[in-house]
Amino acid sequence: MNAPEKIAAEDALVVAGKPYRSRLLVGTGKYRDFDETRRAIEASGAEIVTVAIRRTNIGQNPGEPSLLEVLPPSRYTILPNTAGCYTADDAVRTLRLARELLDGHALVKLEVLGDAQSLYPNMPETLAAAKTLVAEGFEVMAYCSDDPIMAKQLEEIGCVAVMPLASLIGSGMGILNPWNLQIIIDRVKVPVLVDAGIGTASDASIAMELGCDGVLMNTAIAKAREPVRMARAMKLAVDAGREAFLAGRMPKKPYEASPSSPQSGLITATRKTG
Amino acid sequence: MSAPIRVVLNGAPREFPDPLTVSQLLDELALAGRRLAVERNGEIVPRSRFGEARLADGDRIEVVIAVGGG
């Protein structure tokens, strides 16, 4: 076992009692085709991948391959989401269907949206849906606002992870309020994953350096010029950020420079003082 | 003699000449054997009950699959 693998084995992300080596979770939307989806997800190293639940196209292309043939549940932990739901009732219905679709699988991503322009989470509906789902035995990872009180309430309801946004879904604007994320990380005991808003690799590293337990992204990979290469970049960024967090960064010293090379033994003449 | 039944399937009206089970519906739609889930009037129809669950006139049926999403 080489060093990075050893570190990964010792530093698992544990969600609902199950360990995962990868702290990068990825969505499966917006790719050109299933082949690109498969290659990007392989390159990302992700073990947990999100899918959406939608009506079948009745009578169209009966022979076409399905997403779950490309990403078999035997290999990946499939995380069904409630993207597109605007009420607690719709989200709960969607996840009951997902559980049936995935043979009783309990781990789900809850997101209840507030409006179609911002895709900002509707927290009252999210809390209501979380209560119902937890009571029905679901393991709920909840997309939420970066409000520490909301995150805490989701934890108290019994969610297995809270997933505050870094910025709007699909915006690629990065981490706009690291201070709120830090409060959530400090106060919530279940895993905290940044979900939404990551634009490029450094955003993912910053999230991990803050102490997030993981990062969930879709568009940052799927809409990069080269999605497979960006998937690899994100894997490296998440690993690097996690390692930096564990290593503990040096203190910031804004008014004091400190040379890295020895100050004695210089060949230049000693400056006369006075 | 059985009367034709009208259901709303994935949001669109649909008529069948005879009453049918969920299994027969999926055969009819060439969806048999696919990984999917079925809801009738807001309630899950478990896969184990596809063979016996019978559609009734006025039912609202949803047939869903997993697709790419974040």
Coordinates of C-alpha atoms in Angstrom, one line a residue:
Chain A
M1 CA 0.0 0.0 0.0
N2 CA 1.6 3.3 -1.0
A3 CA 1.3 6.4 1.2
P4 CA -1.8 8.2 -0.4
E5 CA -3.8 5.0 -0.2
K6 CA -2.8 4.4 3.4
I7 CA -3.9 7.9 4.3
A8 CA -7.2 7.5 2.5
A9 CA -7.9 4.2 4.3
E10 CA -7.3 5.8 7.6
D11 CA -9.3 8.9 6.8
A12 CA -12.6 7.6 5.6
L13 CA -15.7 9.8 5.2
V14 CA -18.4 8.1 7.2
V15 CA -22.0 8.7 6.2
A16 CA -24.8 6.8 8.0
G17 CA -22.2 4.4 9.5
K18 CA -20.7 3.5 6.1
P19 CA -17.1 4.5 5.3
Y20 CA -16.1 6.0 1.9
R21 CA -12.6 6.5 0.6
S22 CA -13.5 9.4 -1.6
R23 CA -14.7 12.7 -0.2
L24 CA -15.8 13.9 -3.6
L25 CA -19.4 13.2 -4.5
V26 CA -20.5 13.9 -8.1
G27 CA -23.7 14.5 -10.0
T28 CA -24.5 12.8 -13.3
G29 CA -26.3 15.6 -15.2
K30 CA -25.3 17.8 -18.1
Y31 CA -22.8 15.5 -19.7
R32 CA -22.7 15.1 -23.5
D33 CA -23.5 11.4 -23.4
F34 CA -23.4 8.4 -21.1
D35 CA -19.8 7.6 -22.2
E36 CA -18.6 11.0 -21.1
T37 CA -20.5 10.5 -17.8
R38 CA -18.9 7.2 -17.1
R39 CA -15.4 8.4 -17.9
A40 CA -15.7 11.6 -15.9
I41 CA -17.1 9.8 -12.9
E42 CA -14.3 7.2 -13.1
A43 CA -11.7 10.0 -13.2
S44 CA -13.2 11.7 -10.2
G45 CA -12.8 8.6 -8.0
A46 CA -16.2 9.3 -6.6
E47 CA -18.0 6.4 -4.9
I48 CA -21.3 8.3 -4.2
V49 CA -23.0 9.6 -7.4
T50 CA -26.3 11.5 -7.5
V51 CA -29.1 10.7 -9.9
A52 CA -32.5 12.4 -10.6
I53 CA -35.8 10.5 -10.7
R54 CA -38.0 11.3 -13.7
R55 CA -40.9 10.0 -15.7
T56 CA -40.0 7.5 -18.4
N57 CA -40.5 8.7 -22.0
I58 CA -43.4 6.5 -22.8
G59 CA -43.0 4.8 -26.2
Q60 CA -39.7 6.4 -27.0
N61 CA -36.4 4.5 -27.6
P62 CA -37.4 1.4 -25.6
G63 CA -34.0 -0.2 -26.3
E64 CA -31.8 2.7 -25.2
P65 CA -29.3 2.1 -22.3
S66 CA -30.2 3.4 -18.9
L67 CA -28.0 5.5 -16.6
L68 CA -27.9 2.7 -14.0
E69 CA -26.5 0.3 -16.6
V70 CA -23.6 2.8 -17.1
L71 CA -23.2 3.4 -13.4
P72 CA -24.2 0.1 -11.8
P73 CA -25.4 0.2 -8.2
S74 CA -23.1 -2.7 -7.5
R75 CA -20.2 -0.4 -8.0
Y76 CA -21.4 3.0 -7.0
T77 CA -23.5 4.2 -4.1
I78 CA -26.4 5.8 -6.0
L79 CA -27.7 8.9 -4.3
P80 CA -31.2 9.7 -5.6
N81 CA -32.1 13.4 -5.4
T82 CA -35.2 15.5 -5.3
A83 CA -34.0 18.1 -7.7
G84 CA -36.9 20.0 -9.2
C85 CA -39.2 19.5 -6.2
Y86 CA -40.7 22.7 -4.6
T87 CA -42.7 21.1 -1.8
A88 CA -42.0 18.6 1.0
D89 CA -44.8 16.3 -0.4
D90 CA -43.2 16.1 -3.9
A91 CA -39.8 15.4 -2.4
V92 CA -41.1 12.7 -0.2
R93 CA -43.0 11.0 -3.1
T94 CA -40.0 11.2 -5.3
L95 CA -37.7 9.5 -2.7
R96 CA -40.3 6.8 -2.0
L97 CA -40.2 6.0 -5.7
A98 CA -36.4 6.1 -5.6
R99 CA -36.3 3.7 -2.7
E100 CA -38.5 1.3 -4.7
L101 CA -36.4 1.8 -7.8
L102 CA -33.2 1.0 -5.9
D103 CA -34.4 -2.0 -4.1
G104 CA -34.9 -0.5 -0.6
H105 CA -31.8 1.8 -0.7
A106 CA -32.2 4.3 2.1
L107 CA -29.4 6.9 1.5
V108 CA -30.9 9.9 -0.3
K109 CA -30.2 13.6 -1.1
L110 CA -33.1 15.9 -0.1
E111 CA -33.4 19.2 -1.8
V112 CA -36.5 21.3 -1.8
L113 CA -36.2 24.4 -3.9
G114 CA -37.6 27.8 -3.3
D115 CA -37.8 29.3 -6.8
A116 CA -36.6 28.5 -10.3
Q117 CA -34.4 31.5 -10.6
S118 CA -32.1 31.0 -7.6
L119 CA -32.7 27.3 -7.0
Y120 CA -32.2 28.4 -3.4
P121 CA -33.4 25.9 -0.8
N122 CA -36.8 26.3 0.8
M123 CA -35.8 25.5 4.3
P124 CA -39.3 25.2 6.0
E125 CA -40.2 22.6 3.3
T126 CA -36.8 21.0 3.6
L127 CA -37.2 20.6 7.4
A128 CA -40.8 19.2 7.0
A129 CA -39.6 16.7 4.3
A130 CA -36.6 15.6 6.4
K131 CA -38.9 14.9 9.4
T132 CA -41.1 12.6 7.3
L133 CA -38.2 10.9 5.6
V134 CA -36.3 10.2 8.8
A135 CA -39.4 8.8 10.4
E136 CA -39.8 6.4 7.3
G137 CA -36.2 5.1 7.7
F138 CA -34.5 7.2 5.1
E139 CA -30.9 8.3 5.6
V140 CA -31.1 11.9 4.6
M141 CA -28.3 14.1 3.2
A142 CA -29.9 17.5 3.1
Y143 CA -29.1 20.3 0.7
C144 CA -29.5 23.5 2.7
S145 CA -28.8 27.2 3.1
D146 CA -25.6 28.1 4.8
D147 CA -27.5 29.2 7.9
P148 CA -26.0 27.5 11.0
I149 CA -29.4 27.3 12.7
M150 CA -31.0 25.5 9.8
A151 CA -28.1 23.1 9.6
K152 CA -28.4 22.4 13.3
Q153 CA -32.1 21.8 13.0
L154 CA -31.5 19.3 10.2
E155 CA -29.0 17.5 12.4
E156 CA -31.5 17.4 15.3
I157 CA -34.2 15.9 13.0
G158 CA -31.8 13.1 12.3
C159 CA -30.3 13.9 8.9
V160 CA -27.0 11.9 8.3
A161 CA -25.3 14.9 6.6
V162 CA -25.9 18.5 6.0
M163 CA -25.0 20.0 2.6
P164 CA -24.9 23.8 2.6
L165 CA -24.5 25.7 -0.7
A166 CA -21.2 27.5 -1.4
S167 CA -23.1 29.6 -4.0
L168 CA -26.1 29.1 -6.3
I169 CA -26.5 25.7 -8.0
G170 CA -24.7 25.7 -11.3
S171 CA -23.3 29.2 -10.8
G172 CA -19.6 28.2 -10.4
M173 CA -19.2 31.2 -8.1
G174 CA -17.2 29.3 -5.5
I175 CA -17.4 29.8 -1.8
L176 CA -19.1 33.1 -1.1
N177 CA -19.4 32.8 2.7
P178 CA -16.6 30.8 4.2
W179 CA -17.5 32.3 7.7
N180 CA -21.0 30.7 7.7
L181 CA -19.6 27.4 6.5
Q182 CA -17.0 27.5 9.3
I183 CA -19.7 28.1 11.9
I184 CA -21.7 25.1 10.6
I185 CA -18.5 22.9 10.5
D186 CA -17.8 23.9 14.1
R187 CA -21.3 23.3 15.5
V188 CA -22.7 20.3 13.5
K189 CA -21.5 16.8 14.4
V190 CA -22.8 15.0 11.3
P191 CA -20.7 15.3 8.1
V192 CA -20.9 18.7 6.4
L193 CA -20.5 18.7 2.7
V194 CA -20.5 21.7 0.4
D195 CA -23.1 21.2 -2.2
A196 CA -23.5 23.6 -5.1
G197 CA -21.5 26.5 -6.4
I198 CA -18.0 25.0 -6.8
G199 CA -16.5 26.4 -10.0
T200 CA -13.0 25.1 -10.2
A201 CA -10.4 23.0 -8.3
S202 CA -9.3 25.7 -5.9
D203 CA -12.9 26.1 -4.7
A204 CA -13.0 22.5 -3.7
S205 CA -9.6 22.7 -2.0
I206 CA -10.8 25.8 0.0
A207 CA -13.9 23.9 1.1
M208 CA -11.8 21.0 2.4
E209 CA -9.3 23.3 4.0
L210 CA -12.1 24.9 6.0
G211 CA -12.8 21.5 7.4
C212 CA -15.7 20.3 5.3
D213 CA -16.1 16.5 5.3
G214 CA -16.7 16.4 1.5
V215 CA -17.8 18.2 -1.6
L216 CA -20.6 17.5 -4.0
M217 CA -20.5 18.9 -7.5
N218 CA -21.9 18.4 -10.9
T219 CA -21.7 21.4 -13.3
A220 CA -18.1 22.3 -12.4
I221 CA -17.0 19.0 -14.0
A222 CA -19.7 18.5 -16.6
K223 CA -19.4 22.0 -18.1
A224 CA -15.6 22.2 -18.0
R225 CA -14.1 22.3 -21.5
E226 CA -12.6 18.9 -20.8
P227 CA -14.9 17.2 -18.2
V228 CA -12.8 14.1 -17.7
R229 CA -9.6 16.2 -17.0
M230 CA -11.6 18.5 -14.6
A231 CA -12.9 15.4 -12.8
R232 CA -9.3 14.4 -12.1
A233 CA -8.4 17.9 -11.1
M234 CA -11.3 17.9 -8.6
K235 CA -10.2 14.6 -7.1
L236 CA -6.7 16.0 -6.6
A237 CA -8.1 19.2 -5.2
V238 CA -10.3 17.5 -2.7
D239 CA -7.5 15.2 -1.6
A240 CA -5.1 18.2 -1.4
G241 CA -7.5 20.3 0.6
R242 CA -8.2 17.4 3.0
E243 CA -4.5 16.8 3.5
A244 CA -3.9 20.5 4.2
F245 CA -6.7 20.6 6.7
L246 CA -5.3 17.5 8.5
A247 CA -1.8 18.9 8.4
G248 CA -2.9 22.2 9.9
R249 CA -1.8 25.3 8.1
M250 CA 0.9 27.6 9.4
P251 CA -0.3 30.7 11.3
K252 CA -0.8 33.8 9.3
K253 CA 1.6 36.7 10.2
P254 CA 0.4 39.7 8.2
Y255 CA 2.9 42.2 9.5
E256 CA 6.0 40.0 10.0
A257 CA 8.1 38.4 7.2
S258 CA 10.3 35.4 8.2
P259 CA 13.2 34.2 5.9
S260 CA 13.2 30.6 5.0
S261 CA 17.0 30.5 4.5
P262 CA 19.6 30.8 7.3
Q263 CA 20.6 34.3 8.2
S264 CA 24.1 33.4 9.2
G265 CA 27.0 32.4 6.9
L266 CA 26.3 35.0 4.2
I267 CA 29.3 35.8 2.0
T268 CA 28.4 39.5 1.8
A269 CA 30.2 41.8 4.2
T270 CA 28.6 42.4 7.5
R271 CA 26.9 45.7 7.5
K272 CA 28.4 48.2 9.9
T273 CA 25.9 49.4 12.3
G274 CA 25.8 52.9 13.8
Chain B
M1 CA -67.7 -7.8 -21.2
S2 CA -65.2 -5.4 -19.7
A3 CA -65.3 -1.7 -20.4
P4 CA -62.3 0.2 -21.6
I5 CA -60.4 2.1 -18.9
R6 CA -58.9 5.6 -19.0
V7 CA -55.9 6.4 -16.9
V8 CA -53.5 9.3 -16.7
L9 CA -50.0 7.9 -17.5
N10 CA -47.1 10.1 -16.7
G11 CA -49.4 13.1 -17.0
A12 CA -51.0 12.2 -20.3
P13 CA -54.4 10.6 -20.8
R14 CA -54.3 7.0 -22.1
E15 CA -57.0 4.5 -22.9
F16 CA -56.8 0.7 -22.8
P17 CA -59.5 -1.6 -24.2
D18 CA -59.5 -3.9 -21.2
P19 CA -58.6 -3.7 -17.5
L20 CA -54.9 -4.6 -17.0
T21 CA -52.3 -5.2 -14.3
V22 CA -49.2 -3.2 -13.8
S23 CA -47.2 -6.0 -15.4
Q24 CA -49.4 -6.0 -18.4
L25 CA -49.1 -2.2 -18.6
L26 CA -45.3 -2.4 -18.6
D27 CA -45.4 -5.1 -21.3
E28 CA -47.6 -2.9 -23.4
L29 CA -45.1 0.0 -23.0
A30 CA -42.1 -2.3 -23.8
L31 CA -40.8 -1.4 -20.3
A32 CA -40.9 -4.9 -18.8
G33 CA -37.7 -5.8 -17.0
R34 CA -36.3 -2.3 -16.9
R35 CA -35.2 -0.8 -13.6
L36 CA -38.1 1.5 -12.8
A37 CA -40.7 2.3 -10.1
V38 CA -44.4 2.7 -10.3
E39 CA -46.8 4.9 -8.3
R40 CA -50.6 4.6 -8.5
N41 CA -52.7 7.5 -7.2
G42 CA -49.7 8.7 -5.1
E43 CA -49.0 5.3 -3.6
I44 CA -46.0 3.1 -4.5
V45 CA -46.8 -0.2 -6.2
P46 CA -44.1 -2.6 -5.0
R47 CA -42.4 -4.6 -7.8
S48 CA -43.5 -7.8 -6.1
R49 CA -47.1 -6.7 -6.7
F50 CA -46.9 -5.7 -10.4
G51 CA -48.6 -9.0 -11.4
E52 CA -51.6 -8.5 -9.2
A53 CA -52.0 -4.7 -9.0
R54 CA -54.9 -3.9 -11.4
L55 CA -55.4 -0.5 -12.9
A56 CA -58.8 1.1 -12.5
D57 CA -60.6 3.7 -14.5
G58 CA -59.4 7.2 -13.5
D59 CA -56.1 6.0 -12.0
R60 CA -53.1 8.3 -12.1
I61 CA -50.0 6.3 -12.9
E62 CA -46.4 7.4 -12.7
V63 CA -43.6 5.3 -14.1
V64 CA -40.1 6.7 -13.3
I65 CA -36.5 5.8 -13.9
A66 CA -33.1 7.2 -12.7
V67 CA -31.6 9.9 -15.0
G68 CA -28.6 12.1 -14.9
G69 CA -28.8 14.8 -12.3
G70 CA -26.9 16.7 -9.6

